[in-house]
Short mmCIF file of N, CA and C in Angstrom, two decimals:
data_model
loop_
_atom_site.label_atom_id
_atom_site.label_comp_id
_atom_site.label_asym_id
_atom_site.label_seq_id
_atom_site.Cartn_x
_atom_site.Cartn_y
_atom_site.Cartn_z
N MET E 1 0.84 -1.17 0.00
CA MET E 1 0.00 0.00 0.00
C MET E 1 0.89 1.24 0.00
N TYR E 2 0.43 2.26 -0.69
CA TYR E 2 1.19 3.50 -0.82
C TYR E 2 0.41 4.67 -0.25
N SER E 3 1.13 5.73 0.11
CA SER E 3 0.51 6.91 0.71
C SER E 3 1.15 8.18 0.19
N VAL E 4 0.39 9.25 0.28
CA VAL E 4 0.92 10.60 0.11
C VAL E 4 0.71 11.30 1.44
N ILE E 5 1.79 11.76 2.03
CA ILE E 5 1.75 12.43 3.32
C ILE E 5 1.96 13.92 3.07
N MET E 6 1.20 14.75 3.78
CA MET E 6 1.33 16.20 3.64
C MET E 6 1.66 16.83 4.99
N THR E 7 2.49 17.85 4.96
CA THR E 7 2.74 18.68 6.12
C THR E 7 3.14 20.06 5.63
N THR E 8 3.09 21.04 6.51
CA THR E 8 3.49 22.39 6.13
C THR E 8 4.70 22.82 6.94
N LEU E 9 5.50 23.69 6.33
CA LEU E 9 6.70 24.24 6.97
C LEU E 9 6.69 25.74 6.80
N GLU E 10 7.30 26.42 7.75
CA GLU E 10 7.32 27.89 7.72
C GLU E 10 8.24 28.45 6.64
N ASN E 11 9.27 27.70 6.28
CA ASN E 11 10.20 28.24 5.27
C ASN E 11 10.75 27.13 4.39
N LEU E 12 11.26 27.54 3.27
CA LEU E 12 11.77 26.61 2.28
C LEU E 12 12.96 25.82 2.79
N GLN E 13 13.81 26.43 3.59
CA GLN E 13 15.00 25.74 4.11
C GLN E 13 14.61 24.56 5.00
N ASP E 14 13.59 24.74 5.86
CA ASP E 14 13.13 23.64 6.70
C ASP E 14 12.54 22.51 5.85
N ALA E 15 11.77 22.88 4.83
CA ALA E 15 11.19 21.87 3.94
C ALA E 15 12.29 21.07 3.24
N GLU E 16 13.30 21.76 2.75
CA GLU E 16 14.40 21.08 2.06
C GLU E 16 15.21 20.20 3.01
N ARG E 17 15.36 20.65 4.26
CA ARG E 17 16.08 19.85 5.26
C ARG E 17 15.33 18.54 5.55
N ILE E 18 14.00 18.61 5.65
CA ILE E 18 13.21 17.41 5.89
C ILE E 18 13.25 16.50 4.67
N ILE E 19 13.15 17.08 3.49
CA ILE E 19 13.23 16.27 2.26
C ILE E 19 14.56 15.55 2.19
N ASP E 20 15.65 16.26 2.44
CA ASP E 20 16.97 15.62 2.39
C ASP E 20 17.05 14.44 3.35
N ALA E 21 16.57 14.63 4.58
CA ALA E 21 16.62 13.56 5.57
C ALA E 21 15.79 12.35 5.14
N LEU E 22 14.59 12.59 4.64
CA LEU E 22 13.72 11.49 4.25
C LEU E 22 14.23 10.75 3.02
N LEU E 23 14.74 11.49 2.05
CA LEU E 23 15.29 10.83 0.86
C LEU E 23 16.58 10.08 1.18
N ASN E 24 17.42 10.66 2.04
CA ASN E 24 18.66 9.98 2.42
C ASN E 24 18.39 8.69 3.17
N LYS E 25 17.33 8.67 3.99
CA LYS E 25 16.96 7.46 4.74
C LYS E 25 16.09 6.51 3.91
N LYS E 26 15.79 6.91 2.67
CA LYS E 26 14.92 6.14 1.78
C LYS E 26 13.53 5.92 2.38
N LEU E 27 13.05 6.93 3.08
CA LEU E 27 11.71 6.87 3.65
C LEU E 27 10.65 7.43 2.69
N ALA E 28 11.07 8.18 1.71
CA ALA E 28 10.17 8.72 0.70
C ALA E 28 10.79 8.48 -0.68
N ALA E 29 9.95 8.18 -1.64
CA ALA E 29 10.41 7.99 -3.01
C ALA E 29 10.48 9.32 -3.75
N CYS E 30 9.61 10.25 -3.35
CA CYS E 30 9.51 11.54 -4.03
C CYS E 30 8.96 12.56 -3.05
N ALA E 31 9.41 13.79 -3.19
CA ALA E 31 8.89 14.88 -2.37
C ALA E 31 8.64 16.08 -3.27
N GLN E 32 7.58 16.80 -2.97
CA GLN E 32 7.23 18.00 -3.72
C GLN E 32 6.95 19.13 -2.75
N ILE E 33 7.29 20.34 -3.15
CA ILE E 33 7.06 21.53 -2.32
C ILE E 33 6.20 22.50 -3.12
N GLN E 34 5.21 23.06 -2.45
CA GLN E 34 4.36 24.07 -3.06
C GLN E 34 4.21 25.24 -2.09
N GLN E 35 4.42 26.44 -2.56
CA GLN E 35 4.21 27.62 -1.73
C GLN E 35 2.71 27.89 -1.61
N ILE E 36 2.24 28.13 -0.37
CA ILE E 36 0.81 28.35 -0.13
C ILE E 36 0.62 29.52 0.81
N ASN E 37 -0.60 30.03 0.87
CA ASN E 37 -1.00 31.03 1.86
C ASN E 37 -1.82 30.32 2.92
N SER E 38 -1.40 30.40 4.17
CA SER E 38 -2.11 29.74 5.27
C SER E 38 -2.80 30.77 6.15
N TYR E 39 -4.00 30.43 6.58
CA TYR E 39 -4.79 31.25 7.49
C TYR E 39 -5.09 30.40 8.71
N TYR E 40 -4.84 30.95 9.89
CA TYR E 40 -4.98 30.14 11.10
C TYR E 40 -5.16 31.03 12.31
N ASN E 41 -5.58 30.41 13.41
CA ASN E 41 -5.69 31.09 14.70
C ASN E 41 -4.44 30.79 15.50
N PHE E 42 -3.91 31.82 16.16
CA PHE E 42 -2.74 31.65 17.02
C PHE E 42 -2.89 32.56 18.22
N LYS E 43 -2.99 31.94 19.38
CA LYS E 43 -3.14 32.67 20.65
C LYS E 43 -4.28 33.69 20.58
N GLY E 44 -5.42 33.22 20.06
CA GLY E 44 -6.62 34.06 20.03
C GLY E 44 -6.68 35.08 18.92
N LYS E 45 -5.74 35.07 18.02
CA LYS E 45 -5.69 36.06 16.95
C LYS E 45 -5.63 35.36 15.60
N ARG E 46 -6.34 35.91 14.60
CA ARG E 46 -6.30 35.36 13.25
C ARG E 46 -5.01 35.81 12.58
N GLU E 47 -4.31 34.87 11.98
CA GLU E 47 -3.03 35.14 11.32
C GLU E 47 -3.07 34.60 9.90
N ASN E 48 -2.17 35.08 9.07
CA ASN E 48 -1.94 34.47 7.76
C ASN E 48 -0.48 34.68 7.38
N GLN E 49 0.05 33.72 6.67
CA GLN E 49 1.44 33.82 6.22
C GLN E 49 1.68 32.84 5.08
N THR E 50 2.78 33.07 4.39
CA THR E 50 3.21 32.14 3.37
C THR E 50 3.87 30.95 4.05
N GLU E 51 3.50 29.75 3.63
CA GLU E 51 4.11 28.52 4.13
C GLU E 51 4.44 27.64 2.93
N TYR E 52 5.05 26.52 3.22
CA TYR E 52 5.41 25.57 2.17
C TYR E 52 4.77 24.24 2.48
N LEU E 53 3.96 23.78 1.53
CA LEU E 53 3.27 22.50 1.65
C LEU E 53 4.17 21.42 1.08
N LEU E 54 4.43 20.43 1.89
CA LEU E 54 5.32 19.34 1.52
C LEU E 54 4.49 18.09 1.28
N TYR E 55 4.59 17.51 0.09
CA TYR E 55 3.96 16.24 -0.25
C TYR E 55 5.04 15.17 -0.30
N LEU E 56 4.77 14.05 0.33
CA LEU E 56 5.73 12.94 0.34
C LEU E 56 5.07 11.69 -0.20
N LYS E 57 5.64 11.09 -1.22
CA LYS E 57 5.13 9.83 -1.77
C LYS E 57 5.95 8.70 -1.16
N THR E 58 5.25 7.73 -0.56
CA THR E 58 5.95 6.71 0.20
C THR E 58 5.11 5.44 0.34
N LYS E 59 5.64 4.48 1.05
CA LYS E 59 4.89 3.28 1.43
C LYS E 59 4.17 3.56 2.74
N SER E 60 2.95 3.11 2.85
CA SER E 60 2.18 3.32 4.07
C SER E 60 2.89 2.74 5.29
N SER E 61 3.59 1.66 5.11
CA SER E 61 4.29 1.01 6.23
C SER E 61 5.41 1.87 6.82
N LEU E 62 5.83 2.92 6.12
CA LEU E 62 6.91 3.78 6.60
C LEU E 62 6.41 5.01 7.35
N TYR E 63 5.10 5.13 7.52
CA TYR E 63 4.54 6.34 8.12
C TYR E 63 5.16 6.67 9.48
N ASP E 64 5.24 5.70 10.37
CA ASP E 64 5.74 5.98 11.72
C ASP E 64 7.17 6.51 11.69
N LYS E 65 8.00 5.96 10.82
CA LYS E 65 9.39 6.42 10.72
C LYS E 65 9.45 7.83 10.13
N ILE E 66 8.59 8.12 9.19
CA ILE E 66 8.53 9.46 8.60
C ILE E 66 8.07 10.47 9.64
N GLU E 67 7.02 10.14 10.38
CA GLU E 67 6.53 11.03 11.42
C GLU E 67 7.62 11.31 12.45
N LYS E 68 8.33 10.30 12.87
CA LYS E 68 9.41 10.47 13.85
C LYS E 68 10.50 11.39 13.31
N THR E 69 10.89 11.20 12.06
CA THR E 69 11.93 12.03 11.45
C THR E 69 11.48 13.49 11.36
N ILE E 70 10.24 13.70 10.93
CA ILE E 70 9.73 15.07 10.82
C ILE E 70 9.68 15.73 12.20
N LYS E 71 9.19 15.02 13.20
CA LYS E 71 9.11 15.58 14.55
C LYS E 71 10.49 15.95 15.08
N GLU E 72 11.49 15.14 14.77
CA GLU E 72 12.85 15.43 15.22
C GLU E 72 13.41 16.70 14.58
N LEU E 73 12.94 17.05 13.38
CA LEU E 73 13.47 18.19 12.64
C LEU E 73 12.61 19.45 12.74
N ARG E 74 11.47 19.37 13.39
CA ARG E 74 10.55 20.51 13.49
C ARG E 74 10.59 21.11 14.86
N PHE E 75 9.97 22.27 14.98
CA PHE E 75 9.81 22.87 16.29
C PHE E 75 8.93 21.98 17.15
N LYS E 76 9.33 21.78 18.38
CA LYS E 76 8.64 20.85 19.28
C LYS E 76 7.20 21.27 19.58
N ASP E 77 6.92 22.56 19.64
CA ASP E 77 5.59 22.99 20.06
C ASP E 77 4.58 23.07 18.92
N TYR E 78 4.95 22.63 17.72
CA TYR E 78 4.03 22.69 16.58
C TYR E 78 2.77 21.86 16.84
N LEU E 79 2.94 20.63 17.29
CA LEU E 79 1.78 19.79 17.53
C LEU E 79 0.97 20.28 18.72
N ASN E 80 1.63 20.87 19.71
CA ASN E 80 0.90 21.46 20.83
C ASN E 80 0.02 22.60 20.35
N TRP E 81 0.51 23.37 19.37
CA TRP E 81 -0.28 24.47 18.81
C TRP E 81 -1.55 23.92 18.17
N ILE E 82 -1.46 22.82 17.45
CA ILE E 82 -2.66 22.24 16.83
C ILE E 82 -3.66 21.83 17.90
N ASP E 83 -3.17 21.19 18.96
CA ASP E 83 -4.06 20.82 20.07
C ASP E 83 -4.72 22.05 20.69
N ASP E 84 -3.95 23.10 20.89
CA ASP E 84 -4.47 24.32 21.52
C ASP E 84 -5.51 25.03 20.66
N GLU E 85 -5.35 24.98 19.36
CA GLU E 85 -6.22 25.76 18.46
C GLU E 85 -7.39 24.98 17.88
N THR E 86 -7.52 23.73 18.23
CA THR E 86 -8.67 22.95 17.76
C THR E 86 -9.49 22.54 18.97
N ASN E 87 -10.79 22.53 18.79
CA ASN E 87 -11.69 22.23 19.90
C ASN E 87 -12.77 21.28 19.43
N ILE E 88 -12.65 20.02 19.79
CA ILE E 88 -13.65 19.05 19.34
C ILE E 88 -14.99 19.26 20.04
N ASN E 89 -15.01 20.00 21.14
CA ASN E 89 -16.26 20.25 21.86
C ASN E 89 -17.05 21.40 21.25
N TYR E 90 -16.47 22.10 20.29
CA TYR E 90 -17.13 23.25 19.67
C TYR E 90 -18.41 22.85 18.95
N LEU E 91 -18.37 21.72 18.25
CA LEU E 91 -19.52 21.28 17.48
C LEU E 91 -20.51 20.69 18.42
#
């Protein structure tokens, strides 16, 4: 089984650093970067900025290793931000 994994990065250098690590470890067969405009809430305020959307083509069985590699190379509080800004009780 195959997968396409997506994540966003604040700058092109971080995206390229993650791509290099994943390709060097043979965790992804192909990676693509697309510049996007992101709109989001941060600490109670609406924000927008340019980000880079990273697409990774890989085997589904490699997901855990890819996630671990990305987490090691990203800011630690990124996932905490997602938890803070989403509210499943809202609906």
